[in-house]
mmCIF file of C-alpha atoms in Angstrom:
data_model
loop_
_atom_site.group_PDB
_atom_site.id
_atom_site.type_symbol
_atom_site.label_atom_id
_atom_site.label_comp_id
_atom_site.label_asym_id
_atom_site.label_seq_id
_atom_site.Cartn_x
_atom_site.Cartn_y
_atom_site.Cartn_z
ATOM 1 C CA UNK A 373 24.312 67.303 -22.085
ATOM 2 C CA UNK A 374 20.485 67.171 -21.388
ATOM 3 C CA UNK A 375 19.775 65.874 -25.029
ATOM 4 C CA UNK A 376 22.718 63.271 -24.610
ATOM 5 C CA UNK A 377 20.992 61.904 -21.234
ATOM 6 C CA UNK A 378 17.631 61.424 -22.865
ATOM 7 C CA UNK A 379 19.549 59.778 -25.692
ATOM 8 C CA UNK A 380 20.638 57.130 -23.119
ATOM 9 C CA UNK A 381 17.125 57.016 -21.495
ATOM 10 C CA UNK A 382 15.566 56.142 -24.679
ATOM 11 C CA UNK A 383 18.714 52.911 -25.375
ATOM 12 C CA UNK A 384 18.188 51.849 -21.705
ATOM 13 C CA UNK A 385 14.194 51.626 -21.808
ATOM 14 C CA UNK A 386 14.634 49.795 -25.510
ATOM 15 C CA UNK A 387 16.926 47.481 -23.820
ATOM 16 C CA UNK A 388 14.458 46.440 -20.903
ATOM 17 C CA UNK A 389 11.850 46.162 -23.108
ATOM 18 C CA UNK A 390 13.186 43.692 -25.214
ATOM 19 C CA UNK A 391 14.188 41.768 -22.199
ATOM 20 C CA UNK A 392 10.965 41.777 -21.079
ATOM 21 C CA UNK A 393 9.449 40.555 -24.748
ATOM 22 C CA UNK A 394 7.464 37.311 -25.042
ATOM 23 C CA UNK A 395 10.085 36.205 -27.818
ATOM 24 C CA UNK A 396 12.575 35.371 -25.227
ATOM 25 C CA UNK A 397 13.075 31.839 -25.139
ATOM 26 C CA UNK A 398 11.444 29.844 -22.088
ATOM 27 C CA UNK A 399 13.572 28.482 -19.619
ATOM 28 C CA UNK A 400 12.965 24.382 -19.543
ATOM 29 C CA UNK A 401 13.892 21.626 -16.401
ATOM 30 C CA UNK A 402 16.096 19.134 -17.636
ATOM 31 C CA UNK A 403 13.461 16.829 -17.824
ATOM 32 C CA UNK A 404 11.607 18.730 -20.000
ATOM 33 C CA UNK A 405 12.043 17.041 -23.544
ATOM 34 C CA UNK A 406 11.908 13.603 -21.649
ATOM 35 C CA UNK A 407 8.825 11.379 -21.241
ATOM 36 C CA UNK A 408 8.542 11.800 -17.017
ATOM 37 C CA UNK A 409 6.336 10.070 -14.604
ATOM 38 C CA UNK A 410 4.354 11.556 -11.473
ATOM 39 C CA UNK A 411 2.626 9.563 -9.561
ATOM 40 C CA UNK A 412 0.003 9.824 -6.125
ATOM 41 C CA UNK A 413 -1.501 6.191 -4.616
ATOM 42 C CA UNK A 414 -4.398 5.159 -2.996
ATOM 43 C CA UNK A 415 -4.623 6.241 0.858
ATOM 44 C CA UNK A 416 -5.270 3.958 3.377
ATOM 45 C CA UNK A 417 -8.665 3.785 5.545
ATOM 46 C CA UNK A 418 -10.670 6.827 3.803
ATOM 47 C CA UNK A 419 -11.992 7.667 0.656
ATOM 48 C CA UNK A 420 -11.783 11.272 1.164
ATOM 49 C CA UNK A 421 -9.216 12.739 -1.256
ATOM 50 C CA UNK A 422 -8.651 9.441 -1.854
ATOM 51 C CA UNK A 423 -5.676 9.900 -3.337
ATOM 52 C CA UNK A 424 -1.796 10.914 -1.945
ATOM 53 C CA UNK A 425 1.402 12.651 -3.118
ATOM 54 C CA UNK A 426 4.217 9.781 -3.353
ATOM 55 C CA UNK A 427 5.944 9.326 -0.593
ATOM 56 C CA UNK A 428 9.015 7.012 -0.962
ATOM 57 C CA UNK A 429 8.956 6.180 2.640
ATOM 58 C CA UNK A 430 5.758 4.286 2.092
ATOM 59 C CA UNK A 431 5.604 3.543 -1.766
ATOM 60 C CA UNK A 432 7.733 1.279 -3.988
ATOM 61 C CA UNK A 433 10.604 2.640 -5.379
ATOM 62 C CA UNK A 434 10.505 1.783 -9.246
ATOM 63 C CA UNK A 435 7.450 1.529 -11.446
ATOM 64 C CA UNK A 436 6.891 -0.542 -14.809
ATOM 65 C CA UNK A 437 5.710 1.093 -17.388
ATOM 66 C CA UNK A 438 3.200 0.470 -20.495
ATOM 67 C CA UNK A 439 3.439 2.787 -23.654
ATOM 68 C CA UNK A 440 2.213 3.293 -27.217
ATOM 69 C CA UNK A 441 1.448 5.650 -29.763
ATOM 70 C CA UNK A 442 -1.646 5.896 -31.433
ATOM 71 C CA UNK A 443 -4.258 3.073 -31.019
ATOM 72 C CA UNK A 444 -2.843 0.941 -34.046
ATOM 73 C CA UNK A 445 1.345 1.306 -33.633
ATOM 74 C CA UNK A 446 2.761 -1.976 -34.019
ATOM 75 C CA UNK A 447 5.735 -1.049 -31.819
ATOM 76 C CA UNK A 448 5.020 0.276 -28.077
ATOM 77 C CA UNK A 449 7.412 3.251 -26.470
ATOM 78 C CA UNK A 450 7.509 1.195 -23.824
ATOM 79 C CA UNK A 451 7.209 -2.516 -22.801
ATOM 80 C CA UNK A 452 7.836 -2.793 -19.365
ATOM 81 C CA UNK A 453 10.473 0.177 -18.626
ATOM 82 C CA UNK A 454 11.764 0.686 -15.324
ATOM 83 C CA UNK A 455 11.383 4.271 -14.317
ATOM 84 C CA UNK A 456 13.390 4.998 -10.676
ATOM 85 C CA UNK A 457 12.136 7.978 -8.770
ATOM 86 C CA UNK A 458 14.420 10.939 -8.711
ATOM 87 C CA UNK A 459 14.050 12.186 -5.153
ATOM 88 C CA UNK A 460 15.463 16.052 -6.226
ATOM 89 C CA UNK A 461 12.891 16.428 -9.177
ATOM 90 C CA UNK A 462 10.090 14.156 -7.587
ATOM 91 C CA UNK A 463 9.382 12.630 -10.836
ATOM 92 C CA UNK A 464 9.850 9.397 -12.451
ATOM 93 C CA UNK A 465 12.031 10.387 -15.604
ATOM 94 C CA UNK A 466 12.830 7.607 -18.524
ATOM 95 C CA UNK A 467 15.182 7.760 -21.004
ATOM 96 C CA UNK A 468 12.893 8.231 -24.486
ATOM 97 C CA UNK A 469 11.997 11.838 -25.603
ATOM 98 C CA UNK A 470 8.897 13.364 -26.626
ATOM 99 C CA UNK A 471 10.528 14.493 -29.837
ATOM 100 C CA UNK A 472 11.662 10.501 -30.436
ATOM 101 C CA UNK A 473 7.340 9.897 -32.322
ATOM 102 C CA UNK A 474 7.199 13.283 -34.142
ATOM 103 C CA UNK A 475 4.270 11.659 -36.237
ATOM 104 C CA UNK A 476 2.080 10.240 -33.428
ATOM 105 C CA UNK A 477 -1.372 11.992 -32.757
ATOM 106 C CA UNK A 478 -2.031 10.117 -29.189
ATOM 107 C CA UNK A 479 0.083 8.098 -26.685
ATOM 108 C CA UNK A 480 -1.630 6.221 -23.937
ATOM 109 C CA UNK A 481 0.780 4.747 -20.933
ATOM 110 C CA UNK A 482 -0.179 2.012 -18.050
ATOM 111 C CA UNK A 483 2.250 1.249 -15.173
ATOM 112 C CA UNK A 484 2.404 -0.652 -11.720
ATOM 113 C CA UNK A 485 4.722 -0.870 -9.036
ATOM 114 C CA UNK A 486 7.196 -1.851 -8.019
ATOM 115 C CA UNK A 487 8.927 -3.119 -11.491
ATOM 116 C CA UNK A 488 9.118 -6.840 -11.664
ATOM 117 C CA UNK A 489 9.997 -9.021 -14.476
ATOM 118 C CA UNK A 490 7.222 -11.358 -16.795
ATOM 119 C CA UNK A 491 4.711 -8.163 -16.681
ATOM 120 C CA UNK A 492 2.781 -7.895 -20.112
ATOM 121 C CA UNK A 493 0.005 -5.171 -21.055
ATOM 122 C CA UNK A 494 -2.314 -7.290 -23.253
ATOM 123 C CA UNK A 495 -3.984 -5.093 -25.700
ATOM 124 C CA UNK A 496 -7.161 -6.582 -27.583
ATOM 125 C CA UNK A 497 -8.782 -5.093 -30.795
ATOM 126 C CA UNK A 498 -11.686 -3.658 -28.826
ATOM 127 C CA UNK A 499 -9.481 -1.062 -27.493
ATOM 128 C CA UNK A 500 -8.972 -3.223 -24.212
ATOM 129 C CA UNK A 501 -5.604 -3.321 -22.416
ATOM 130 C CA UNK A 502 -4.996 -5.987 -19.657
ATOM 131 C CA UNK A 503 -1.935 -5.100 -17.354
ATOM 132 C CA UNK A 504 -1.019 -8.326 -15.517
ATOM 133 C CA UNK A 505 2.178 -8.753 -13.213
ATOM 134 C CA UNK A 506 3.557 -11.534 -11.068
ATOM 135 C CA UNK A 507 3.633 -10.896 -7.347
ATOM 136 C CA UNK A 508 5.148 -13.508 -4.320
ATOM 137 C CA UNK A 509 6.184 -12.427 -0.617
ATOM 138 C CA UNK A 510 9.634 -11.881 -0.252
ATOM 139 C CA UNK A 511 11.526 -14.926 0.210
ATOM 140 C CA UNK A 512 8.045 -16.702 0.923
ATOM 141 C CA UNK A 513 9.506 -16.774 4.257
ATOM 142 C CA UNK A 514 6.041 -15.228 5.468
ATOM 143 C CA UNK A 515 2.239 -15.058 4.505
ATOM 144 C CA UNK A 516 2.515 -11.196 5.157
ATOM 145 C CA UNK A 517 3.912 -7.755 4.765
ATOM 146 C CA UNK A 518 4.241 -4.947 6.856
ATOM 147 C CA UNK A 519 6.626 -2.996 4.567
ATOM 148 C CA UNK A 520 4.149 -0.927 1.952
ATOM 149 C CA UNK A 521 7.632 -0.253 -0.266
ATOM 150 C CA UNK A 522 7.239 -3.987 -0.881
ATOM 151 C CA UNK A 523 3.587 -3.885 -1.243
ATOM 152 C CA UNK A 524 2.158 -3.725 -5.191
ATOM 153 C CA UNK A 525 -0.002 -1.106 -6.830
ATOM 154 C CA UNK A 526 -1.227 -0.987 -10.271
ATOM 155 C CA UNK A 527 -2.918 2.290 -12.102
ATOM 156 C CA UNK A 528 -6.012 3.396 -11.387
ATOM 157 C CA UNK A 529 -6.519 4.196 -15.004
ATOM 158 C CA UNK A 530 -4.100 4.788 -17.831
ATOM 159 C CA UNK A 531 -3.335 8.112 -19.357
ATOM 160 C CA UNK A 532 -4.335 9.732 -22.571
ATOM 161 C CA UNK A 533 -2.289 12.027 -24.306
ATOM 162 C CA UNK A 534 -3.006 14.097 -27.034
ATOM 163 C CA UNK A 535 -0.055 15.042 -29.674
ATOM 164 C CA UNK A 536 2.918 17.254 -28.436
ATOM 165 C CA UNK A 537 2.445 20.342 -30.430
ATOM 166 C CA UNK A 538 2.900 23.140 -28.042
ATOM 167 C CA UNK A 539 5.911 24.697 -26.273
ATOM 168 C CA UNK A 540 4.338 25.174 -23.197
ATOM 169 C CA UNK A 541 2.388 22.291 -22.925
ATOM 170 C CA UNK A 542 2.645 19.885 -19.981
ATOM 171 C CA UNK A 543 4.759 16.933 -20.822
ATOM 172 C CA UNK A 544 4.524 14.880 -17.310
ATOM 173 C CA UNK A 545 2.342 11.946 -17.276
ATOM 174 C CA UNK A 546 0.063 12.222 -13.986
ATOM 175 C CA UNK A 547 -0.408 8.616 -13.001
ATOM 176 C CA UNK A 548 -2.599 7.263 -9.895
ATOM 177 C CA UNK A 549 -2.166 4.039 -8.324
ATOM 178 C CA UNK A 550 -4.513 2.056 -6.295
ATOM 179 C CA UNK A 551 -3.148 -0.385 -3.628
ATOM 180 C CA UNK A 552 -3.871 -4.453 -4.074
ATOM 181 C CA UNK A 553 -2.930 -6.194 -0.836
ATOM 182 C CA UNK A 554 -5.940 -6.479 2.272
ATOM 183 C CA UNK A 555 -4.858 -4.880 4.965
ATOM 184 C CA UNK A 556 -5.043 -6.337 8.912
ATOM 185 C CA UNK A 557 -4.684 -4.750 12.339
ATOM 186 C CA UNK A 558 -4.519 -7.040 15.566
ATOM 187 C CA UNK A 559 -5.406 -6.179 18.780
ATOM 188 C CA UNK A 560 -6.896 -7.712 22.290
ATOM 189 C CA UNK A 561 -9.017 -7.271 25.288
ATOM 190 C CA UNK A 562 -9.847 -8.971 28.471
ATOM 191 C CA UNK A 563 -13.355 -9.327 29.130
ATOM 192 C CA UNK A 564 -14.996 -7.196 31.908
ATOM 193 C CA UNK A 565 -15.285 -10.923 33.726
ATOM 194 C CA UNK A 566 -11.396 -11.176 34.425
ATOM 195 C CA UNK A 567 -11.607 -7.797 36.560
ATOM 196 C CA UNK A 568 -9.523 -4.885 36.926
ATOM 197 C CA UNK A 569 -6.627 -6.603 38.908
ATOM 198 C CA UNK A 570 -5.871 -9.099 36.569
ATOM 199 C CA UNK A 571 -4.034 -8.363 33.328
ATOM 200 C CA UNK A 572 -2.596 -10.479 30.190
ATOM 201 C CA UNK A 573 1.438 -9.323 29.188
ATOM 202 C CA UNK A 574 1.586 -10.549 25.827
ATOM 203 C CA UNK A 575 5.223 -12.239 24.797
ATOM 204 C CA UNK A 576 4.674 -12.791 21.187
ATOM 205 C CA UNK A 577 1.470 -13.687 18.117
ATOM 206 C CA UNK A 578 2.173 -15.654 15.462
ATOM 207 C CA UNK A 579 0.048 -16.773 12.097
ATOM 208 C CA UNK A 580 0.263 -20.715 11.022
ATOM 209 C CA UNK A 581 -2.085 -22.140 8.076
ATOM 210 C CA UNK A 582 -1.945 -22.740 4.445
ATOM 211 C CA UNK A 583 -1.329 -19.079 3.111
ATOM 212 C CA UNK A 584 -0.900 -17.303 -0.221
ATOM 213 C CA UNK A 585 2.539 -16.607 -1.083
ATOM 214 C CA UNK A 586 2.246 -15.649 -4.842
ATOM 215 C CA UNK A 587 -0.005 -14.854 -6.737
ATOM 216 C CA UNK A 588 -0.926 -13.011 -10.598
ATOM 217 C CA UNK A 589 -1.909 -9.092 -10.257
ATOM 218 C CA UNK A 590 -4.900 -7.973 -13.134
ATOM 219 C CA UNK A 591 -6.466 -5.642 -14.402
ATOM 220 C CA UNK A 592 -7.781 -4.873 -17.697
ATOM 221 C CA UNK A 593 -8.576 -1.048 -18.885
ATOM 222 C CA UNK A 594 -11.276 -0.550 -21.558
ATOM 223 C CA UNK A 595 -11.532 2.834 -24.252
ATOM 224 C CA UNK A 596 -14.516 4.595 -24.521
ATOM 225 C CA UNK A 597 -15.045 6.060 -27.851
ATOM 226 C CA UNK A 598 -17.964 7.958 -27.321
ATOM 227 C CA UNK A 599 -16.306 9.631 -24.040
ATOM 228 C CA UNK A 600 -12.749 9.281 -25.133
ATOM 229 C CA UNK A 601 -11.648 7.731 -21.871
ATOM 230 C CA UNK A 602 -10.875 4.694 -20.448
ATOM 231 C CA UNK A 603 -12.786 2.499 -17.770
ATOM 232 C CA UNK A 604 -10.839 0.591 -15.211
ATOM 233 C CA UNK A 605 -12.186 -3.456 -14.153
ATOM 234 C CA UNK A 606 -11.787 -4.548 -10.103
ATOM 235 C CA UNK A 607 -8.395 -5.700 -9.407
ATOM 236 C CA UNK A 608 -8.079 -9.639 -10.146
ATOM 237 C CA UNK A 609 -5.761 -12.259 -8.414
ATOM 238 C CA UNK A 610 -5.332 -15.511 -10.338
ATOM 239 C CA UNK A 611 -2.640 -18.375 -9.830
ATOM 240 C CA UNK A 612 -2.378 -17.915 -6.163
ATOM 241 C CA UNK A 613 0.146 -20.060 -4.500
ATOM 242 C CA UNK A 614 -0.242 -21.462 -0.910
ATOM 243 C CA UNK A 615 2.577 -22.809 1.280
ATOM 244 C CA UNK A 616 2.217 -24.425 4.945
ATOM 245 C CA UNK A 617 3.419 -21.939 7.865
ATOM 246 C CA UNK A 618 3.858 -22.482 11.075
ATOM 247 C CA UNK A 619 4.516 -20.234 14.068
ATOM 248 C CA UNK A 620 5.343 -17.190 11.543
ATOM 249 C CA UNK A 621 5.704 -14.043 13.998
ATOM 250 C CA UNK A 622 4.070 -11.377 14.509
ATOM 251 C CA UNK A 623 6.518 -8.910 15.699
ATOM 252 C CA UNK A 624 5.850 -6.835 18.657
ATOM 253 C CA UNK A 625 5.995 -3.068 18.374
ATOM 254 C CA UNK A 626 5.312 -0.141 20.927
ATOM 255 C CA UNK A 627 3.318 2.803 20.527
ATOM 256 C CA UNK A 628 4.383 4.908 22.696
ATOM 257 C CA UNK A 629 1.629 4.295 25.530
ATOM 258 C CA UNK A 630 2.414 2.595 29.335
ATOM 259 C CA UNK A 631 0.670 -0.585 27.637
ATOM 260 C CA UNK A 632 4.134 -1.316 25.471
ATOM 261 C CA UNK A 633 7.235 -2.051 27.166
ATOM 262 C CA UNK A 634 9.815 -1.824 24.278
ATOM 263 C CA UNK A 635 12.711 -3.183 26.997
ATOM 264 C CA UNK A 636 11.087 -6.474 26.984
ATOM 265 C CA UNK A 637 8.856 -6.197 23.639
ATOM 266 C CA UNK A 638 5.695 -7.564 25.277
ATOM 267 C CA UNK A 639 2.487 -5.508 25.358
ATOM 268 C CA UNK A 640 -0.280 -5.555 28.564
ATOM 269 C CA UNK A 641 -3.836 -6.183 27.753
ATOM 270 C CA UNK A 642 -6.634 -5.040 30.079
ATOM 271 C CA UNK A 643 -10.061 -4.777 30.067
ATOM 272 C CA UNK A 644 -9.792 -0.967 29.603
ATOM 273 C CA UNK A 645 -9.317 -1.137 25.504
ATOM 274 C CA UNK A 646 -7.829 -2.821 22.710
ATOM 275 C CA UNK A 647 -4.530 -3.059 22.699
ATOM 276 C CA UNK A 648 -2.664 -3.429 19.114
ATOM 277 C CA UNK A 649 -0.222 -6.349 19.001
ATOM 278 C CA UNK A 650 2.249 -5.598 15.942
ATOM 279 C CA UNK A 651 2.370 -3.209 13.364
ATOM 280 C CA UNK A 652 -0.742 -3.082 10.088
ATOM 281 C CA UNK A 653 0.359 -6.084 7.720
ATOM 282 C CA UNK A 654 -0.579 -7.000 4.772
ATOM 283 C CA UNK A 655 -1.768 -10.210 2.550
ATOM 284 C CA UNK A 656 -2.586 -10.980 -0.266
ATOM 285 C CA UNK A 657 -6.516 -11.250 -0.861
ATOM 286 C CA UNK A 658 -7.918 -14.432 -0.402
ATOM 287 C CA UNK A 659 -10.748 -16.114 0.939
ATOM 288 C CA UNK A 660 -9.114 -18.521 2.143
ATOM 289 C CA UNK A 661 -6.903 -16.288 4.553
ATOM 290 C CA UNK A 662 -8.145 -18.406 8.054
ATOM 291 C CA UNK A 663 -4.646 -18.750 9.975
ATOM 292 C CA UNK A 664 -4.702 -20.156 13.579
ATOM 293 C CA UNK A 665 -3.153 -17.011 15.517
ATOM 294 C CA UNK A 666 -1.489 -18.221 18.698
ATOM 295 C CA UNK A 667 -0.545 -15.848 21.367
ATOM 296 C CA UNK A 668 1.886 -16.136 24.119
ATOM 297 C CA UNK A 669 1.493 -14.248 27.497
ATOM 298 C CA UNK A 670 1.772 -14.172 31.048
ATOM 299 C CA UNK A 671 -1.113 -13.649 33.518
ATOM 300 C CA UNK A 672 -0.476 -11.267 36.042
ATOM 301 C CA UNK A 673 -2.137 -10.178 39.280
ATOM 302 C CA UNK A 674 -1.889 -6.914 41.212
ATOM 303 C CA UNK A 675 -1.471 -7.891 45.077
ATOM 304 C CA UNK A 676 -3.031 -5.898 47.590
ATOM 305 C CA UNK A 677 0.629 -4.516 48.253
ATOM 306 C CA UNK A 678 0.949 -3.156 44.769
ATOM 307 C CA UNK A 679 2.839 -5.783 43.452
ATOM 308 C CA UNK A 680 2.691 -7.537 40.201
ATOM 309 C CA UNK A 681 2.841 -11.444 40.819
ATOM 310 C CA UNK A 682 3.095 -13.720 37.399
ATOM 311 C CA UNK A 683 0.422 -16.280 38.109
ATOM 312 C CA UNK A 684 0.681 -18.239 34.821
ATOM 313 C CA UNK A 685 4.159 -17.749 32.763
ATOM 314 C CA UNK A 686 4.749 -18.628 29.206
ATOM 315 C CA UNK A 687 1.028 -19.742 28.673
ATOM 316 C CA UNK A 688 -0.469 -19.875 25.184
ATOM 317 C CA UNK A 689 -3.986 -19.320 23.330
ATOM 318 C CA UNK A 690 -4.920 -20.288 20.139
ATOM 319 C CA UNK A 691 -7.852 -19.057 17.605
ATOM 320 C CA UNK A 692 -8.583 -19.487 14.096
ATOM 321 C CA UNK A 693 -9.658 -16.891 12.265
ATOM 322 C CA UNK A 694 -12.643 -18.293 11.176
ATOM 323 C CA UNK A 695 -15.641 -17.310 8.458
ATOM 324 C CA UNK A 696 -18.439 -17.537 11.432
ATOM 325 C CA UNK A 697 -16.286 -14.651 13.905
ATOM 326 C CA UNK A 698 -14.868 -12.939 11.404
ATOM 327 C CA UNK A 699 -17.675 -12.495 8.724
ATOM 328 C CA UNK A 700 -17.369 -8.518 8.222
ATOM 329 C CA UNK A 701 -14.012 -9.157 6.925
ATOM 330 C CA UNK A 702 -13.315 -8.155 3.576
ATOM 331 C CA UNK A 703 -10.375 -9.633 1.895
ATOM 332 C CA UNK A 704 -11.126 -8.331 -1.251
ATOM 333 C CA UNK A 705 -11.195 -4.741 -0.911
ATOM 334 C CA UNK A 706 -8.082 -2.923 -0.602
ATOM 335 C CA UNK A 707 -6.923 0.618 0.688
ATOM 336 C CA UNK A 708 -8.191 -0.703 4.049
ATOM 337 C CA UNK A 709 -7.304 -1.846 7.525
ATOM 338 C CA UNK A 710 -9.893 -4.868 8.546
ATOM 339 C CA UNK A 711 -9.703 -4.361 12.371
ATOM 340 C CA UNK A 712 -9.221 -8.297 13.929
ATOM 341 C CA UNK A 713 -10.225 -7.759 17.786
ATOM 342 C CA UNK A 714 -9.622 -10.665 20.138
ATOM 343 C CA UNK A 715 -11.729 -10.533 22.923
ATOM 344 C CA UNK A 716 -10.047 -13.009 25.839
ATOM 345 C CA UNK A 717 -13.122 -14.530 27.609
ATOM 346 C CA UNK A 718 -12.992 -17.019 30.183
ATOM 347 C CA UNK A 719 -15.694 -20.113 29.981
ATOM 348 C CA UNK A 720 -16.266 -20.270 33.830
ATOM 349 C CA UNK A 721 -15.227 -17.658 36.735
ATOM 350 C CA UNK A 722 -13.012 -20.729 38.380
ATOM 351 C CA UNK A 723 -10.899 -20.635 35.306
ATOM 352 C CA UNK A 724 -9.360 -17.622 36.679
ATOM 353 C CA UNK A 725 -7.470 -19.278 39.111
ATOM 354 C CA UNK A 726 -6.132 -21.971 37.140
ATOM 355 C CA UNK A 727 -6.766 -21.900 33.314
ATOM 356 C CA UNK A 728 -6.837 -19.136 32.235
ATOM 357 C CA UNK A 729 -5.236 -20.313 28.563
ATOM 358 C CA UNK A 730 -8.725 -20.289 27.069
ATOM 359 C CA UNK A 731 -9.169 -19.938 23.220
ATOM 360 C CA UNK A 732 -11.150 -16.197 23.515
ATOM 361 C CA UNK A 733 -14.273 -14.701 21.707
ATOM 362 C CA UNK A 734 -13.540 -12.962 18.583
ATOM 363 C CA UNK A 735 -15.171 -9.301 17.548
ATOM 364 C CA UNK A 736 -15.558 -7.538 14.717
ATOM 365 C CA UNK A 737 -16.882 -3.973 14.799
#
């Protein structure tokens, strides 16, 4: 019986060791033998870790992609393929398979989001690539966006990819975008001068001007023989459209403070701090981004008593946002909020008890 039992000892340790034996095959995701997409964008405000997992709360849903194999195929893998994000794999998974170009030595893949038709990759025989896409507001019903899903990004550079030759090897293409609208915060203060009794209860802010609605997203991507990479060119905006606007709102949101009163959507502004009208929004870059922002408010005084008493109801300001207040303001540079501060300032301590509708100084930290 003893001899029989080691018998069995000897089958059962032969069996676990060939289960644990590297010639088992390796257990692939679905995706695996598919050409798949991750991507991370640009953050907002800081340039540490500059860059972000996706997040399709805040990012486009689909993404155009840009493919070929080897630097002189005739016919790219892809010319401007939608890939949709799959929200259970967190990847951006196409159709084509790796095992589809059996013969190419290199790929190299461009992309932008979100996917829009007339976008062309432009490829020159210097090894340059020019990505170029169409963008317009939605509806051109307004200058502005304050949804980023709507908002465009284009790669930061493409990706090179060696031959797949390996079982093992990592088949998802790591993309990183970087963002290509200017970015705008609004806010206001009384000046010191209108004293701590006296506040401003803002009703609404709206933008009117000639503003971009449309415009042509660029930018070209050059290969570096000698370091095998590829160098990336500023972002470009050509063919920008303009279209008249008047009174285009601003619309009020609260944050949560005693300054918001989300009942009646109108915010107070003191002398104590800013206080941000609105949510971030976005435009397209342009110079010529100089809107005349009108606000709405009521002037209130607190009585002796306690009470609140509306001295002027319904009264309006206007500003433009002009070159010689606003100077710091860069609308060229992206993955930023450009802080516009409205300062409300009267011109003479009488005004206080009569006009107090005066135009404001602007300030720009």
């Amino acid at each position: 019986m003893k001899h029989l039992s080691s018998i069995a000892a000897i089958i059962s340790l032969a069996t676990l060791s060939a289960c644990d034996s590297s010639d088992m095959p390796i257990q692939h995701a679905d995706s695996y033998g598919y050409i798949t997409f991750s991507a991370q964008s640009q953050k907002i405000l800081t340039r540490t870790n500059p860059y972000e997992a996706y997040n399709p709360q805040r990012h486009p849903a689909t993404m155009g992609v840009f493919g070929y194999q080897d630097n002189e195929a005739a016919d790219p893998i892809f010319r401007n393929e939608t890939a949709t994000y799959n929200a259970s794999t967190q990847s951006w998974p196409t159709p084509k398979r790796w095992a589809d170009y059996p013969n190419a030595s290199s790929f190299n893949f461009f992309a932008y989001m979100p996917h829009t038709e007339g976008a062309t990759l432009k490829r020159t025989l210097n090894g340059t690539g020019i990505l170029s896409f169409p963008f317009s507001m939605e509806n051109a019903t307004s200058p502005v966006i304050f949804d980023t899903k709507a908002a465009p990004i284009i790669c930061a550079l493409p990706i090179s990819k060696g031959a797949i030759t390996t079982e093992n090897e990592d088949r998802v293409i790591n993309l990183k975008f970087d963002q290509t609208l200017t970015g705008y915060s609004l806010s206001f203060r009384l000046d010191a001068k209108m004293n701590a009794i006296r506040h401003f209860r803002i009703h609404s802010v709206t933008l009117s001007g000639n503003l971009a609605t449309s415009c042509t997203i660029t930018r070209s991507y050059t290969w570096n023989n000698a370091t095998n990479s590829w160098n990336a060119s500023e972002i470009g905006w050509s063919d920008v459209q303009r279209a008249e606007f008047v009174d285009t709102p601003i619309p009020y949101k609260g944050y949560g403070s005693k300054a918001y009163d989300d009942a009646t959507q109108t915010a107070i502004v003191t002398s104590a701090g800013y206080t941000q009208w609105g949510s971030d929004f976005f435009t397209i870059p342009d110079d010529a981004f100089t809107p005349k922002i009108k606000v709405t408010y009521d002037v209130e005084l607190i009585a002796e008593d306690g009470k609140t008493m509306v001295t002027r109801k319904n009264a309006t300001s206007v500003i433009t946002l002009n070159k010689d207040n606003f100077g710091n303001l860069t609308t060229g540079k992206t993955a930023m909020i450009n802080p516009i501060r409205i300062l409300i300032q009267p011109r003479y301590l009488y005004v206080l008890a009569d006009h107090d509708a005066y135009t404001g100084h602007l300030l720009i930290d």
